[in-house]
Amino acid sequence: MMDVLVIGGSRYFGKHVIEQLLAAGVRVTVVNRGSAAAPAGTTHLVADRDDEAALRAALGSRTFDAVLDQVCYTPRQADIAARVFDGRTGR
C-alpha cells in the first residue's frame, strides 16, 4: 500500500485530493497545526511546518512514498521541508 503525507489538506482542494487518495487505497497522513481536523480515514499529526524541530518530532521515524505539500508559501518553508524530508520520501 502506498503511504502519502499531505501537509495541509484539511481545507479547500486538499480535502478533495485526500478523498481521491483514500478512494484509491492510499494510506494518508495529514500534518497541520491542529486548527482543523484532518479528514476521516487519515492519520493526523499536529505540527507547525515553520518549526523544524516540531515537524521532525511529529513525524518521528515515519517515511513516505510521497509528500504533497499544500501550503509551501515561502523559500524558508521549502528549505525546512527539504531538510526534514531528506531520506524520508521518494518524491
mmCIF file of C-alpha atoms in Angstrom:
data_model
loop_
_atom_site.group_PDB
_atom_site.id
_atom_site.type_symbol
_atom_site.label_atom_id
_atom_site.label_comp_id
_atom_site.label_asym_id
_atom_site.label_seq_id
_atom_site.Cartn_x
_atom_site.Cartn_y
_atom_site.Cartn_z
ATOM 1 C CA MET A 1 0.000 0.000 0.000
ATOM 2 C CA MET A 2 1.278 3.449 -0.895
ATOM 3 C CA ASP A 3 1.843 5.853 2.008
ATOM 4 C CA VAL A 4 1.435 9.592 1.309
ATOM 5 C CA LEU A 5 1.900 12.561 3.630
ATOM 6 C CA VAL A 6 -0.182 15.663 2.945
ATOM 7 C CA ILE A 7 0.954 18.916 4.545
ATOM 8 C CA GLY A 8 -2.180 20.979 4.992
ATOM 9 C CA GLY A 9 -5.090 19.307 3.279
ATOM 10 C CA SER A 10 -7.813 19.881 5.829
ATOM 11 C CA ARG A 11 -9.481 22.634 3.793
ATOM 12 C CA TYR A 12 -10.123 23.764 0.224
ATOM 13 C CA PHE A 13 -8.927 21.486 -2.582
ATOM 14 C CA GLY A 14 -6.714 19.478 -0.207
ATOM 15 C CA LYS A 15 -9.797 17.726 1.166
ATOM 16 C CA HIS A 16 -10.691 16.587 -2.340
ATOM 17 C CA VAL A 17 -7.161 15.356 -3.033
ATOM 18 C CA ILE A 18 -7.262 13.320 0.179
ATOM 19 C CA GLU A 19 -10.665 11.863 -0.742
ATOM 20 C CA GLN A 20 -9.212 10.719 -4.069
ATOM 21 C CA LEU A 21 -6.129 9.228 -2.423
ATOM 22 C CA LEU A 22 -8.238 7.323 0.113
ATOM 23 C CA ALA A 23 -10.573 6.076 -2.632
ATOM 24 C CA ALA A 24 -7.508 4.744 -4.466
ATOM 25 C CA GLY A 25 -6.465 2.761 -1.397
ATOM 26 C CA VAL A 26 -3.604 5.040 -0.365
ATOM 27 C CA ARG A 27 -2.664 5.341 3.312
ATOM 28 C CA VAL A 28 -2.799 9.080 4.050
ATOM 29 C CA THR A 29 -1.169 11.015 6.862
ATOM 30 C CA VAL A 30 -2.075 14.689 7.278
ATOM 31 C CA VAL A 31 0.091 17.155 9.160
ATOM 32 C CA ASN A 32 -1.280 20.555 10.100
ATOM 33 C CA ARG A 33 -1.230 22.997 13.013
ATOM 34 C CA GLY A 34 -4.290 21.389 14.557
ATOM 35 C CA SER A 35 -6.603 24.305 13.827
ATOM 36 C CA ALA A 36 -8.759 21.988 11.698
ATOM 37 C CA ALA A 37 -9.455 18.290 11.981
ATOM 38 C CA ALA A 38 -7.943 16.004 9.389
ATOM 39 C CA PRO A 39 -10.381 14.157 7.131
ATOM 40 C CA ALA A 40 -11.763 10.839 8.366
ATOM 41 C CA GLY A 41 -9.687 7.828 7.427
ATOM 42 C CA THR A 42 -6.348 9.619 7.750
ATOM 43 C CA THR A 43 -3.665 9.680 10.398
ATOM 44 C CA HIS A 44 -3.432 13.180 11.864
ATOM 45 C CA LEU A 45 -0.175 14.714 13.066
ATOM 46 C CA VAL A 46 -0.050 18.181 14.608
ATOM 47 C CA ALA A 47 2.935 20.473 13.996
ATOM 48 C CA ASP A 48 3.668 23.937 12.706
ATOM 49 C CA ARG A 49 5.558 23.436 9.451
ATOM 50 C CA ASP A 50 7.546 26.624 10.199
ATOM 51 C CA ASP A 51 9.023 24.966 13.314
ATOM 52 C CA GLU A 52 11.567 22.467 12.015
ATOM 53 C CA ALA A 53 12.103 20.749 15.362
ATOM 54 C CA ALA A 54 8.353 20.369 15.964
ATOM 55 C CA LEU A 55 7.821 18.977 12.472
ATOM 56 C CA ARG A 56 10.617 16.436 12.947
ATOM 57 C CA ALA A 57 9.225 15.442 16.339
ATOM 58 C CA ALA A 58 5.694 14.985 14.986
ATOM 59 C CA LEU A 59 6.933 12.800 12.118
ATOM 60 C CA GLY A 60 9.115 10.631 14.343
ATOM 61 C CA SER A 61 10.716 7.912 12.229
ATOM 62 C CA ARG A 62 7.925 7.780 9.652
ATOM 63 C CA THR A 63 8.769 7.526 5.956
ATOM 64 C CA PHE A 64 6.501 8.115 2.965
ATOM 65 C CA ASP A 65 6.290 7.176 -0.679
ATOM 66 C CA ALA A 66 5.373 10.766 -1.495
ATOM 67 C CA VAL A 67 4.794 14.114 0.209
ATOM 68 C CA LEU A 68 2.173 16.515 -1.109
ATOM 69 C CA ASP A 69 2.787 19.982 0.290
ATOM 70 C CA GLN A 70 -0.383 22.066 0.086
ATOM 71 C CA VAL A 71 0.944 25.086 1.946
ATOM 72 C CA CYS A 72 4.534 25.800 0.947
ATOM 73 C CA TYR A 73 4.383 29.576 0.634
ATOM 74 C CA THR A 74 7.937 30.760 1.328
ATOM 75 C CA PRO A 75 11.516 29.796 0.477
ATOM 76 C CA ARG A 76 12.124 29.221 4.202
ATOM 77 C CA GLN A 77 9.276 26.689 4.328
ATOM 78 C CA ALA A 78 10.709 24.941 1.266
ATOM 79 C CA ASP A 79 14.157 24.768 2.921
ATOM 80 C CA ILE A 80 12.683 23.292 6.111
ATOM 81 C CA ALA A 81 10.703 20.715 4.125
ATOM 82 C CA ALA A 82 13.750 19.750 2.060
ATOM 83 C CA ARG A 83 15.773 19.128 5.218
ATOM 84 C CA VAL A 84 13.032 17.343 7.150
ATOM 85 C CA PHE A 85 12.023 15.030 4.303
ATOM 86 C CA ASP A 86 15.525 14.249 3.070
ATOM 87 C CA GLY A 87 15.797 10.458 3.227
ATOM 88 C CA ARG A 88 12.129 10.064 4.286
ATOM 89 C CA THR A 89 10.443 10.003 0.910
ATOM 90 C CA GLY A 90 10.970 9.058 -2.684
ATOM 91 C CA ARG A 91 9.040 12.038 -4.069
#
